[in-house]
Amino acid sequence: LEHVYQSLGEVHTLAKGVGDLKRMLGNVKTRGIWGEMQLGNLLAQALTSSQYAQNVAVKPGSEERVEFAVCLPGKDPQVDAPVYLPLDSKFPQEDYARLAEASQQGDAQAVDAAQKALLASVRVQARRISGKYIVPPHTTDFAVMFLPMEGLYAEVMRHGDVVEQIQREQRVVLAGPSTLLALLNSLQMGFRTLAIQQRSAEVWQLLGAVKADFGSFAQVLQKTQEKLQQASDSIDTAFARTRSIERKLRQVEAIDGRDGAEKLPEEGPGEEG
C-alpha cells in the first residue's frame, strides 16, 4: 500500500504538471512567447549572435517588427546594409487540438472540419507575414513561418497542394524544428563559404602588395650589390697601391743603407792621432 500511495502521488504530480502545461499553452500570449523562445534557441544553436537579430523593423517607416531575422550580407558586406530573412513563429494550437481530439474519437466529419480550420489559420498567418515582413530589397523575397511542434508541422505538410500554394502566392516557407535547423545549418555553411572567399580576396590583395614591395626590394638590393662591388673594387685598388708603396719604401730603405755605408770612414792601422 505504501508503494501504491507513492505511485499515486507521482501520478498526481504529473497530472498537475500536465495541467500547468495545458493552461500555459491555452494562453495565446504565453503560447506565442514559448514558440518565440524555441525559435530563438534554434537560432542561437545554429548561428552566431552577429548572424541574426531579434525584433527587427525590416520595413522602413513601419513599426511592425519581426520576431527574428537572419542577417544575410549584401553585395559588398563592408558597404551595403544586410538583407534580412524574416522568421516568425506561429502556433495555431486550438485548431490542432481539435484535430487531435477528433482523430482520437474517430469522427471523420470532425477531423475534416478541423483540418480545414487548421489550414485556413495557416493561410491567414502566411498572409500576415507576407504583408508585414517581405519588403525587398531590404528583405529576401520570401519569409519563414516556424511551427514549433513537429506534429503540427507534419499535419500541415500532409496537404502538399496547400503548402505549395502558400509558397507560390504568399512567398512563405513553412518549417518545423528539425526543418528549420537544417535550413539554418545550410545558411551557416554559406556564411563560412563567404568568409573564406572574403579572406581569399584579402590574401590575394596582400600577395599583390608583397609582390610590388618585393620588386622595389629587388631594385634596392641590386643597387646595394653595385655599391658593395664598387667598395670591393676600391679596396682591391687600395691594396694594390699599398703593395706598390711598400715596394717603393723597401727600395728607399735599400738606397739609404748603401749611402750610409759609403759615407762612413774606414779606420786603418797606424792612423791614430
XYZ file of N, CA and C in Angstrom:
819
model
N 0.823 -1.218 0.000
C 0.000 0.000 0.000
C 0.854 1.263 0.000
N 2.001 1.183 0.697
C 2.890 2.347 0.722
C 3.409 2.669 -0.666
N 3.819 1.624 -1.419
C 4.278 1.834 -2.796
C 3.146 2.361 -3.681
N 1.932 1.887 -3.442
C 0.785 2.371 -4.226
C 0.545 3.843 -3.954
N 0.613 4.241 -2.674
C 0.423 5.650 -2.332
C 1.512 6.530 -2.968
N 2.762 6.019 -2.980
C 3.843 6.777 -3.619
C 3.587 6.936 -5.116
N 3.144 5.869 -5.766
C 2.853 5.939 -7.202
C 1.711 6.907 -7.474
N 0.683 6.868 -6.616
C -0.434 7.804 -6.796
C 0.024 9.244 -6.633
N 0.955 9.458 -5.684
C 1.488 10.803 -5.511
C 2.249 11.276 -6.737
N 3.039 10.380 -7.349
C 3.771 10.740 -8.565
C 2.816 11.027 -9.714
N 1.775 10.213 -9.824
C 0.784 10.451 -10.883
C 0.082 11.782 -10.662
N -0.239 12.083 -9.397
C -0.883 13.362 -9.097
C 0.026 14.535 -9.470
N 1.319 14.412 -9.156
C 2.278 15.467 -9.516
C 2.383 15.621 -11.026
N 2.422 14.491 -11.736
C 2.490 14.538 -13.193
C 1.238 15.172 -13.783
N 0.090 14.816 -13.241
C -1.162 15.397 -13.732
C -1.202 16.893 -13.494
N -0.664 17.317 -12.346
C -0.607 18.747 -12.070
C 0.292 19.460 -13.067
N 1.468 18.834 -13.388
C 2.362 19.434 -14.377
C 1.727 19.511 -15.752
N 0.991 18.468 -16.142
C 0.302 18.480 -17.431
C -0.761 19.565 -17.450
N -1.451 19.726 -16.308
C -2.455 20.787 -16.237
C -1.830 22.169 -16.377
N -0.670 22.359 -15.731
C 0.027 23.646 -15.874
C 0.447 23.890 -17.316
N 0.949 22.836 -17.961
C 1.348 22.970 -19.363
C 0.151 23.284 -20.241
N -0.986 22.642 -19.958
C -2.195 22.904 -20.740
C -2.666 24.339 -20.558
N -2.610 24.835 -19.318
C -3.005 26.229 -19.091
C -2.054 27.193 -19.785
N -0.770 26.851 -19.779
C 0.202 27.724 -20.438
C -0.060 27.779 -21.929
N -0.263 26.608 -22.544
C -0.498 26.572 -23.984
C -1.883 27.092 -24.348
N -2.798 27.143 -23.365
C -4.123 27.693 -23.646
C -4.122 29.200 -23.717
N -3.112 29.839 -23.148
C -2.987 31.296 -23.197
C -2.262 31.681 -24.480
N -2.908 32.521 -25.275
C -2.352 32.878 -26.583
C -1.011 33.576 -26.447
N -0.909 34.516 -25.516
C 0.334 35.276 -25.344
C 1.465 34.375 -24.862
N 1.144 33.529 -23.854
C 2.172 32.614 -23.343
C 2.610 31.638 -24.413
N 1.651 31.164 -25.202
C 1.967 30.228 -26.283
C 2.885 30.889 -27.315
N 2.621 32.153 -27.621
C 3.477 32.870 -28.566
C 4.883 33.055 -28.037
N 4.985 33.356 -26.722
C 6.308 33.514 -26.117
C 7.059 32.195 -26.156
N 6.353 31.092 -25.902
C 7.004 29.779 -25.934
C 7.537 29.460 -27.330
N 6.741 29.723 -28.366
C 7.204 29.498 -29.738
C 8.364 30.390 -30.099
N 8.316 31.650 -29.633
C 9.418 32.580 -29.909
C 10.699 32.133 -29.211
N 10.585 31.638 -27.975
C 11.765 31.159 -27.263
C 12.373 29.947 -27.962
N 11.524 29.047 -28.449
C 12.042 27.876 -29.149
C 12.754 28.290 -30.435
N 12.187 29.245 -31.157
C 12.824 29.751 -32.374
C 14.163 30.408 -32.047
N 14.209 31.196 -30.981
C 15.459 31.831 -30.581
C 16.526 30.819 -30.180
N 16.119 29.734 -29.507
C 17.080 28.705 -29.124
C 17.672 28.014 -30.343
N 16.856 27.750 -31.350
C 17.367 27.116 -32.573
C 18.338 28.044 -33.305
N 18.024 29.327 -33.347
C 18.927 30.287 -33.995
C 20.256 30.379 -33.248
N 20.178 30.429 -31.912
C 21.410 30.504 -31.124
C 22.238 29.233 -31.261
N 21.575 28.105 -31.500
C 22.286 26.839 -31.651
C 23.020 26.751 -32.989
N 22.439 27.316 -34.050
C 22.998 27.146 -35.396
C 23.845 28.323 -35.859
N 23.539 29.550 -35.394
C 24.220 30.745 -35.902
C 24.909 31.481 -34.759
N 25.780 32.401 -35.132
C 26.403 33.274 -34.153
C 25.509 34.482 -33.894
N 25.783 35.203 -32.824
C 24.932 36.335 -32.443
C 24.936 37.453 -33.478
N 25.997 37.550 -34.292
C 26.075 38.593 -35.308
C 25.366 38.202 -36.605
N 24.934 36.947 -36.715
C 24.321 36.475 -37.953
C 22.799 36.523 -37.925
N 22.206 36.922 -36.806
C 20.754 37.090 -36.745
C 20.432 38.200 -35.752
N 19.205 38.715 -35.839
C 18.777 39.805 -34.961
C 17.358 39.528 -34.489
N 16.979 40.171 -33.385
C 15.665 39.973 -32.779
C 14.885 41.273 -32.789
N 13.560 41.138 -33.019
C 12.658 42.298 -33.057
C 13.174 43.342 -34.051
N 13.242 42.946 -35.308
C 13.822 43.782 -36.353
C 12.716 44.510 -37.115
N 12.883 45.813 -37.289
C 11.974 46.603 -38.134
C 12.486 46.515 -39.569
N 12.018 45.520 -40.301
C 12.548 45.270 -41.645
C 11.980 46.234 -42.672
N 10.833 46.814 -42.409
C 10.192 47.713 -43.371
C 10.436 49.153 -42.943
N 11.122 49.970 -43.777
C 11.390 51.367 -43.400
C 10.100 52.142 -43.185
N 10.063 52.910 -42.095
C 8.898 53.723 -41.804
C 7.746 52.976 -41.170
N 7.927 51.713 -40.847
C 6.866 50.915 -40.248
C 7.268 50.507 -38.839
N 6.279 50.414 -37.946
C 6.538 49.991 -36.580
C 6.443 48.480 -36.415
N 6.093 47.774 -37.472
C 5.999 46.324 -37.399
C 7.396 45.726 -37.257
N 7.527 44.816 -36.319
C 8.815 44.176 -36.071
C 8.652 42.663 -36.119
N 9.512 42.034 -36.886
C 9.503 40.581 -36.972
C 10.262 40.010 -35.781
N 9.851 38.828 -35.328
C 10.457 38.248 -34.123
C 11.961 38.056 -34.293
N 12.360 37.415 -35.398
C 13.773 37.182 -35.670
C 14.024 37.375 -37.163
N 15.268 37.661 -37.498
C 15.662 37.795 -38.902
C 17.129 37.401 -39.025
N 17.412 36.592 -40.025
C 18.793 36.227 -40.319
C 19.416 37.350 -41.143
N 20.599 37.796 -40.769
C 21.274 38.911 -41.447
C 22.143 38.351 -42.573
N 21.626 38.418 -43.787
C 22.388 37.966 -44.943
C 23.224 39.126 -45.478
N 24.490 38.905 -45.828
C 25.344 40.001 -46.303
C 24.899 40.489 -47.675
N 25.083 41.805 -47.929
C 24.786 42.371 -49.235
C 25.881 42.068 -50.240
N 25.816 42.736 -51.394
C 26.830 42.501 -52.428
C 28.220 42.847 -51.921
N 28.316 43.977 -51.224
C 29.576 44.376 -50.613
C 29.354 44.438 -49.104
N 29.740 43.409 -48.343
C 29.438 43.376 -46.910
C 30.003 44.549 -46.132
N 31.078 45.167 -46.629
C 31.681 46.270 -45.903
C 30.955 47.590 -46.134
N 30.114 47.660 -47.170
C 29.425 48.911 -47.515
C 27.917 48.757 -47.401
N 27.363 47.710 -48.018
C 25.919 47.535 -48.082
C 25.354 47.068 -46.749
N 24.105 47.487 -46.467
C 23.402 47.019 -45.274
C 22.997 45.559 -45.469
N 22.823 44.807 -44.384
C 22.443 43.399 -44.530
C 21.033 43.243 -45.084
N 20.803 42.148 -45.738
C 19.482 41.778 -46.239
C 18.886 40.791 -45.240
N 17.689 41.078 -44.755
C 17.095 40.275 -43.691
C 16.244 39.147 -44.260
N 16.351 37.983 -43.635
C 15.462 36.854 -43.902
C 14.506 36.745 -42.714
N 13.219 37.159 -42.863
C 12.304 37.183 -41.720
C 11.908 35.768 -41.284
N 11.854 35.566 -39.962
C 11.388 34.320 -39.373
C 10.383 34.653 -38.277
N 9.182 34.083 -38.389
C 8.122 34.378 -37.425
C 7.485 33.059 -36.990
N 7.326 32.875 -35.677
C 6.733 31.639 -35.164
C 5.219 31.806 -35.009
N 4.477 30.763 -35.413
C 3.029 30.739 -35.284
C 2.613 29.388 -34.701
N 1.605 29.420 -33.815
C 1.198 28.194 -33.139
C -0.336 28.154 -33.041
N -1.027 27.713 -34.111
C -2.495 27.577 -34.048
C -2.886 26.364 -33.221
N -2.721 26.465 -31.914
C -2.860 25.319 -31.031
C -4.309 24.847 -30.925
N -5.279 25.773 -30.926
C -6.680 25.379 -30.770
C -7.129 24.480 -31.913
N -6.835 24.882 -33.154
C -7.241 24.070 -34.305
C -6.543 22.717 -34.297
N -5.277 22.708 -33.913
C -4.540 21.444 -33.864
C -5.082 20.536 -32.759
N -5.457 21.123 -31.613
C -6.023 20.331 -30.507
C -7.372 19.734 -30.914
N -8.209 20.508 -31.599
C -9.491 19.970 -32.064
C -9.276 18.833 -33.065
N -8.263 18.987 -33.925
C -7.965 17.928 -34.887
C -7.507 16.656 -34.183
N -6.635 16.805 -33.187
C -6.161 15.628 -32.452
C -7.300 14.954 -31.694
N -8.191 15.735 -31.083
C -9.319 15.160 -30.346
C -10.280 14.448 -31.282
N -10.545 15.035 -32.447
C -11.438 14.384 -33.409
C -10.830 13.097 -33.948
N -9.513 13.074 -34.118
C -8.846 11.860 -34.591
C -8.930 10.753 -33.549
N -8.794 11.096 -32.276
C -8.900 10.093 -31.210
C -10.314 9.525 -31.109
N -11.313 10.354 -31.334
C -12.696 9.898 -31.265
C -13.139 9.175 -32.530
N -12.340 9.274 -33.605
C -12.692 8.602 -34.851
C -13.829 9.257 -35.600
N -14.038 10.544 -35.385
C -15.108 11.290 -36.053
C -14.548 11.877 -37.350
N -14.836 11.252 -38.474
C -14.271 11.668 -39.756
C -14.731 13.071 -40.134
N -16.002 13.373 -39.862
C -16.528 14.692 -40.223
C -15.839 15.782 -39.408
N -15.648 15.519 -38.118
C -14.971 16.496 -37.265
C -13.500 16.635 -37.653
N -12.881 15.532 -38.050
C -11.481 15.589 -38.496
C -11.349 16.463 -39.738
N -12.273 16.282 -40.691
C -12.217 17.084 -41.918
C -12.420 18.566 -41.616
N -13.363 18.885 -40.722
C -13.618 20.284 -40.374
C -12.409 20.886 -39.643
N -11.789 20.113 -38.758
C -10.631 20.622 -38.022
C -9.441 20.828 -38.953
N -9.271 19.945 -39.910
C -8.183 20.120 -40.881
C -8.371 21.392 -41.694
N -9.605 21.627 -42.158
C -9.871 22.837 -42.933
C -9.633 24.093 -42.090
N -10.046 24.042 -40.813
C -9.840 25.207 -39.943
C -8.345 25.433 -39.706
N -7.576 24.357 -39.514
C -6.139 24.485 -39.298
C -5.453 25.081 -40.522
N -5.780 24.595 -41.711
C -5.164 25.113 -42.929
C -5.570 26.564 -43.184
N -6.828 26.895 -42.860
C -7.272 28.288 -43.023
C -6.489 29.199 -42.088
N -6.249 28.756 -40.858
C -5.470 29.554 -39.917
C -4.040 29.748 -40.412
N -3.448 28.694 -40.973
C -2.090 28.796 -41.506
C -2.054 29.776 -42.678
N -3.072 29.739 -43.532
C -3.137 30.680 -44.659
C -3.216 32.126 -44.156
N -4.036 32.363 -43.148
C -4.185 33.722 -42.613
C -2.860 34.222 -42.053
N -2.185 33.378 -41.296
C -0.897 33.780 -40.731
C 0.146 34.022 -41.831
N 0.111 33.219 -42.892
C 1.052 33.404 -44.001
C 0.809 34.742 -44.694
N -0.462 35.127 -44.868
C -0.762 36.428 -45.487
C -0.278 37.574 -44.608
N -0.404 37.427 -43.297
C 0.073 38.480 -42.396
C 1.591 38.619 -42.487
N 2.280 37.492 -42.487
C 3.740 37.541 -42.583
C 4.172 38.160 -43.906
N 3.501 37.768 -44.987
C 3.860 38.291 -46.307
C 3.639 39.799 -46.390
N 2.517 40.271 -45.848
C 2.218 41.700 -45.925
C 3.068 42.559 -45.017
N 3.505 42.012 -43.894
C 4.241 42.808 -42.919
C 5.745 42.791 -43.129
N 6.295 41.626 -43.479
C 7.737 41.442 -43.343
C 8.498 41.201 -44.644
N 7.834 40.955 -45.752
C 8.543 40.730 -47.015
C 8.610 42.053 -47.759
N 9.767 42.708 -47.703
C 9.944 44.029 -48.308
C 11.287 44.054 -49.041
N 11.389 43.446 -50.230
C 12.650 43.547 -50.991
C 12.893 44.999 -51.391
N 14.128 45.480 -51.492
C 15.391 44.769 -51.291
C 15.892 44.752 -49.847
N 15.066 45.280 -48.916
C 15.503 45.280 -47.517
C 15.459 43.870 -46.929
N 14.591 43.032 -47.479
C 14.492 41.653 -47.025
C 14.616 40.727 -48.227
N 14.670 39.452 -47.940
C 14.640 38.467 -49.012
C 13.255 38.423 -49.655
N 13.149 37.712 -50.763
C 11.885 37.614 -51.488
C 10.946 36.595 -50.856
N 11.291 36.050 -49.718
C 10.439 35.089 -49.031
C 10.699 35.199 -47.531
N 9.785 34.624 -46.749
C 9.920 34.586 -45.301
C 9.663 33.150 -44.830
N 9.958 32.909 -43.561
C 9.802 31.576 -42.987
C 8.798 31.652 -41.842
N 7.765 30.768 -41.916
C 6.828 30.607 -40.814
C 7.252 29.380 -40.012
N 7.554 29.584 -38.734
C 8.035 28.499 -37.880
C 6.865 27.921 -37.097
N 6.654 26.613 -37.245
C 5.654 25.881 -36.476
C 6.390 25.096 -35.398
N 6.217 25.438 -34.118
C 7.110 24.927 -33.073
C 6.896 23.486 -32.645
N 5.953 22.758 -33.252
C 5.733 21.353 -32.905
C 5.871 20.498 -34.164
N 6.603 19.397 -34.034
C 6.798 18.515 -35.183
C 5.479 17.910 -35.646
N 4.593 17.581 -34.690
C 3.303 17.017 -35.064
C 2.458 18.001 -35.851
N 2.458 19.261 -35.422
C 1.718 20.307 -36.140
C 2.300 20.514 -37.534
N 3.620 20.568 -37.623
C 4.272 20.751 -38.922
C 3.974 19.573 -39.859
N 4.035 18.348 -39.318
C 3.767 17.165 -40.143
C 2.320 17.159 -40.637
N 1.389 17.581 -39.772
C -0.016 17.612 -40.179
C -0.239 18.609 -41.305
N 0.377 19.777 -41.220
C 0.214 20.782 -42.281
C 0.873 20.303 -43.570
N 2.040 19.664 -43.466
C 2.756 19.222 -44.653
C 2.065 18.056 -45.351
N 1.108 17.426 -44.691
C 0.345 16.365 -45.354
C -0.458 16.919 -46.521
N -0.744 18.203 -46.498
C -1.523 18.846 -47.555
C -0.545 19.614 -48.442
N 0.114 18.875 -49.323
C 1.163 19.466 -50.151
C 0.671 20.554 -51.080
N -0.569 20.423 -51.587
C -1.078 21.444 -52.500
C -1.264 22.780 -51.791
N -1.717 22.726 -50.524
C -1.906 23.961 -49.767
C -0.555 24.611 -49.456
N 0.419 23.783 -49.050
C 1.752 24.303 -48.748
C 2.377 24.939 -49.989
N 2.235 24.275 -51.145
C 2.779 24.834 -52.388
C 2.084 26.137 -52.762
N 0.774 26.219 -52.523
C 0.040 27.444 -52.823
C 0.513 28.594 -51.930
N 0.745 28.309 -50.676
C 1.236 29.345 -49.755
C 2.613 29.831 -50.194
N 3.485 28.905 -50.590
C 4.819 29.300 -51.040
C 4.751 30.115 -52.328
N 3.851 29.758 -53.217
C 3.782 30.440 -54.505
C 3.108 31.802 -54.388
N 2.005 31.884 -53.660
C 1.236 33.122 -53.606
C 1.720 34.064 -52.499
N 2.010 33.525 -51.334
C 2.399 34.371 -50.196
C 3.911 34.462 -50.026
N 4.653 33.606 -50.724
C 6.128 33.551 -50.625
C 6.579 33.310 -49.179
N 5.882 32.373 -48.535
C 6.181 31.996 -47.151
C 6.501 30.508 -47.131
N 7.641 30.173 -46.547
C 8.078 28.782 -46.426
C 7.765 28.294 -45.021
N 7.114 27.128 -44.927
C 6.796 26.541 -43.631
C 7.959 25.693 -43.151
N 8.219 25.739 -41.839
C 9.336 24.979 -41.280
C 9.000 24.539 -39.868
N 9.322 23.273 -39.569
C 9.237 22.764 -38.208
C 10.593 22.860 -37.535
N 10.728 22.375 -36.290
C 12.012 22.472 -35.584
C 13.168 21.825 -36.327
N 13.003 20.584 -36.794
C 14.105 19.904 -37.481
C 14.380 20.529 -38.845
N 13.311 20.904 -39.559
C 13.489 21.520 -40.881
C 14.184 22.869 -40.773
N 13.792 23.660 -39.779
C 14.423 24.974 -39.605
C 15.889 24.822 -39.231
N 16.197 23.840 -38.394
C 17.589 23.628 -38.013
C 18.436 23.251 -39.221
N 17.889 22.417 -40.115
C 18.611 22.073 -41.343
C 18.823 23.303 -42.222
N 17.794 24.164 -42.313
C 17.914 25.394 -43.100
C 18.987 26.315 -42.517
N 19.000 26.455 -41.200
C 19.988 27.323 -40.557
C 21.404 26.771 -40.719
N 21.554 25.451 -40.646
C 22.876 24.860 -40.869
C 23.362 25.118 -42.291
N 22.445 25.069 -43.254
C 22.812 25.385 -44.645
C 23.258 26.842 -44.766
N 22.541 27.738 -44.094
C 22.928 29.148 -44.117
C 24.285 29.350 -43.450
N 24.546 28.595 -42.383
C 25.839 28.715 -41.713
C 26.975 28.292 -42.642
N 26.763 27.234 -43.430
C 27.775 26.825 -44.404
C 27.984 27.913 -45.448
N 26.883 28.573 -45.848
C 27.025 29.687 -46.783
C 27.819 30.838 -46.185
N 27.570 31.138 -44.905
C 28.344 32.191 -44.230
C 29.822 31.837 -44.212
N 30.133 30.585 -43.925
C 31.537 30.175 -43.864
C 32.191 30.267 -45.242
N 31.455 29.845 -46.283
C 31.997 29.937 -47.640
C 32.269 31.385 -48.018
N 31.328 32.278 -47.672
C 31.513 33.698 -47.968
C 32.704 34.264 -47.210
N 32.855 33.858 -45.950
C 34.002 34.336 -45.172
C 35.312 33.864 -45.784
N 35.333 32.622 -46.264
C 36.551 32.106 -46.903
C 36.842 32.885 -48.182
N 35.809 33.193 -48.960
C 36.014 33.968 -50.185
C 36.550 35.358 -49.864
N 35.982 35.996 -48.824
C 36.471 37.319 -48.438
C 37.915 37.250 -47.975
N 38.237 36.238 -47.184
C 39.620 36.092 -46.728
C 40.552 35.805 -47.894
N 40.069 35.015 -48.860
C 40.903 34.732 -50.032
C 41.197 36.008 -50.806
N 40.176 36.862 -50.948
C 40.402 38.136 -51.641
C 41.417 38.987 -50.880
N 41.301 38.995 -49.554
C 42.265 39.753 -48.758
C 43.676 39.187 -48.915
N 43.783 37.852 -48.964
C 45.099 37.228 -49.130
C 45.691 37.593 -50.477
N 44.862 37.588 -51.540
C 45.374 37.953 -52.869
C 45.816 39.410 -52.905
N 45.061 40.283 -52.247
C 45.475 41.685 -52.175
C 46.799 41.817 -51.429
N 46.931 41.078 -50.349
C 48.171 41.125 -49.587
C 49.340 40.600 -50.410
N 49.104 39.508 -51.158
C 50.166 38.968 -52.001
C 50.550 39.954 -53.109
N 49.546 40.658 -53.650
C 49.855 41.670 -54.661
C 50.704 42.788 -54.096
N 50.370 43.234 -52.868
C 51.177 44.278 -52.237
C 52.588 43.778 -51.947
N 52.700 42.527 -51.489
C 54.026 41.958 -51.219
C 54.829 41.843 -52.505
N 54.141 41.470 -53.597
C 54.839 41.361 -54.880
C 55.406 42.705 -55.316
N 54.590 43.771 -55.169
C 55.074 45.104 -55.539
C 56.239 45.524 -54.638
N 56.103 45.264 -53.337
C 57.194 45.607 -52.416
C 58.449 44.797 -52.719
N 58.265 43.540 -53.114
C 59.424 42.710 -53.407
C 60.155 43.204 -54.647
N 59.383 43.727 -55.627
C 60.033 44.314 -56.797
C 60.888 45.504 -56.418
N 60.362 46.376 -55.560
C 61.149 47.521 -55.087
C 62.351 47.052 -54.282
N 62.137 46.012 -53.459
C 63.242 45.482 -52.663
C 64.335 44.907 -53.558
N 63.945 44.269 -54.665
C 64.941 43.717 -55.594
C 65.785 44.825 -56.211
N 65.137 45.950 -56.546
C 65.884 47.071 -57.100
C 66.864 47.634 -56.069
N 66.392 47.797 -54.833
C 67.277 48.297 -53.781
C 68.422 47.334 -53.542
N 68.115 46.031 -53.565
C 69.156 45.026 -53.358
C 70.194 45.059 -54.477
N 69.730 45.285 -55.720
C 70.654 45.378 -56.847
C 71.568 46.591 -56.697
N 70.996 47.723 -56.292
C 71.815 48.918 -56.088
C 72.817 48.693 -54.950
N 72.358 48.006 -53.891
C 73.271 47.704 -52.779
C 74.412 46.813 -53.237
N 74.088 45.836 -54.083
C 75.127 44.961 -54.610
C 76.131 45.751 -55.445
N 75.638 46.696 -56.244
C 76.533 47.530 -57.041
C 77.441 48.364 -56.126
N 76.861 48.924 -55.078
C 77.669 49.708 -54.151
C 78.725 48.837 -53.472
N 78.320 47.616 -53.074
C 79.284 46.709 -52.442
C 80.390 46.320 -53.416
N 80.033 46.118 -54.705
C 81.041 45.783 -55.703
C 82.011 46.941 -55.901
N 81.458 48.171 -55.922
C 82.321 49.342 -56.043
C 83.258 49.459 -54.830
N 82.698 49.187 -53.634
C 83.536 49.238 -52.432
C 84.613 48.168 -52.484
N 84.243 46.961 -52.977
C 85.230 45.891 -53.090
C 86.321 46.268 -54.084
N 85.926 46.863 -55.224
C 86.919 47.301 -56.205
C 87.832 48.375 -55.605
N 87.261 49.288 -54.836
C 88.070 50.338 -54.208
C 89.059 49.733 -53.214
N 88.614 48.723 -52.474
C 89.509 48.057 -51.518
C 90.632 47.334 -52.252
N 90.284 46.650 -53.367
C 91.323 45.979 -54.154
C 92.338 46.995 -54.694
N 91.845 48.132 -55.178
C 92.746 49.182 -55.671
C 93.640 49.714 -54.547
N 93.031 49.878 -53.366
C 93.812 50.352 -52.221
C 94.900 49.359 -51.845
N 94.560 48.040 -51.864
C 95.574 47.023 -51.573
C 96.708 47.056 -52.605
N 96.333 47.225 -53.897
C 97.357 47.281 -54.947
C 98.280 48.481 -54.739
N 97.710 49.617 -54.438
C 98.524 50.812 -54.195
C 99.374 50.643 -52.936
N 98.797 49.933 -51.924
C 99.576 49.692 -50.699
C 100.798 48.847 -51.001
N 100.627 47.789 -51.797
C 101.761 46.953 -52.155
C 102.800 47.729 -52.964
N 102.317 48.593 -53.872
C 103.235 49.413 -54.663
C 104.033 50.355 -53.760
N 103.352 50.977 -52.797
C 104.032 51.888 -51.870
C 105.035 51.124 -51.033
N 104.673 49.896 -50.586
C 105.597 49.103 -49.786
C 106.867 48.770 -50.581
N 106.711 48.419 -51.873
C 107.894 48.130 -52.686
C 108.792 49.359 -52.804
N 108.189 50.503 -53.035
C 108.984 51.725 -53.141
C 109.688 52.041 -51.824
N 108.983 51.801 -50.703
C 109.607 52.049 -49.411
C 110.791 51.115 -49.179
N 110.676 49.869 -49.587
C 111.806 48.947 -49.445
C 112.989 49.405 -50.297
N 112.677 49.917 -51.503
C 113.753 50.447 -52.335
C 114.431 51.632 -51.658
N 113.644 52.498 -51.031
C 114.203 53.659 -50.341
C 115.088 53.201 -49.191
N 114.658 52.194 -48.441
C 115.449 51.682 -47.330
C 116.768 51.097 -47.826
N 116.710 50.407 -48.995
C 117.937 49.826 -49.544
C 118.914 50.921 -49.980
N 118.410 51.960 -50.605
C 119.260 53.084 -51.038
C 119.872 53.762 -49.836
N 119.094 54.005 -48.784
C 119.604 54.642 -47.580
C 120.692 53.802 -46.950
N 120.585 52.513 -47.010
C 121.621 51.639 -46.433
C 122.940 51.725 -47.196
N 122.856 51.754 -48.500
C 124.072 51.844 -49.306
C 124.741 53.194 -49.129
N 123.979 54.256 -49.115
C 124.554 55.595 -48.964
C 125.236 55.732 -47.609
N 124.683 55.210 -46.592
C 125.277 55.290 -45.271
C 126.584 54.531 -45.201
N 126.606 53.413 -45.871
C 127.838 52.617 -45.870
C 128.956 53.340 -46.592
N 128.619 54.052 -47.650
C 129.647 54.779 -48.412
C 130.175 55.984 -47.629
N 129.371 56.635 -46.872
C 129.768 57.860 -46.161
C 130.567 57.579 -44.898
N 130.409 56.362 -44.299
C 131.131 56.072 -43.062
C 132.626 55.905 -43.361
N 133.609 56.609 -42.594
C 135.053 56.447 -42.836
C 135.518 55.122 -42.301
N 136.461 54.583 -43.038
C 137.032 53.310 -42.600
C 138.336 53.603 -41.869
N 138.554 53.154 -40.641
C 139.738 53.376 -39.810
C 140.756 52.269 -40.078
N 141.984 52.692 -40.511
C 143.050 51.734 -40.791
C 144.072 51.703 -39.661
N 144.985 50.787 -39.620
C 146.008 50.699 -38.582
C 147.041 51.799 -38.739
N 147.485 52.391 -37.619
C 148.533 53.424 -37.620
C 147.974 54.782 -37.895
N 146.616 54.927 -37.890
C 146.082 56.237 -38.178
C 145.574 56.922 -36.917
N 146.051 56.435 -35.755
C 145.588 57.055 -34.520
C 146.297 58.387 -34.343
N 145.664 59.324 -33.877
C 146.227 60.645 -33.786
C 146.935 60.953 -32.577
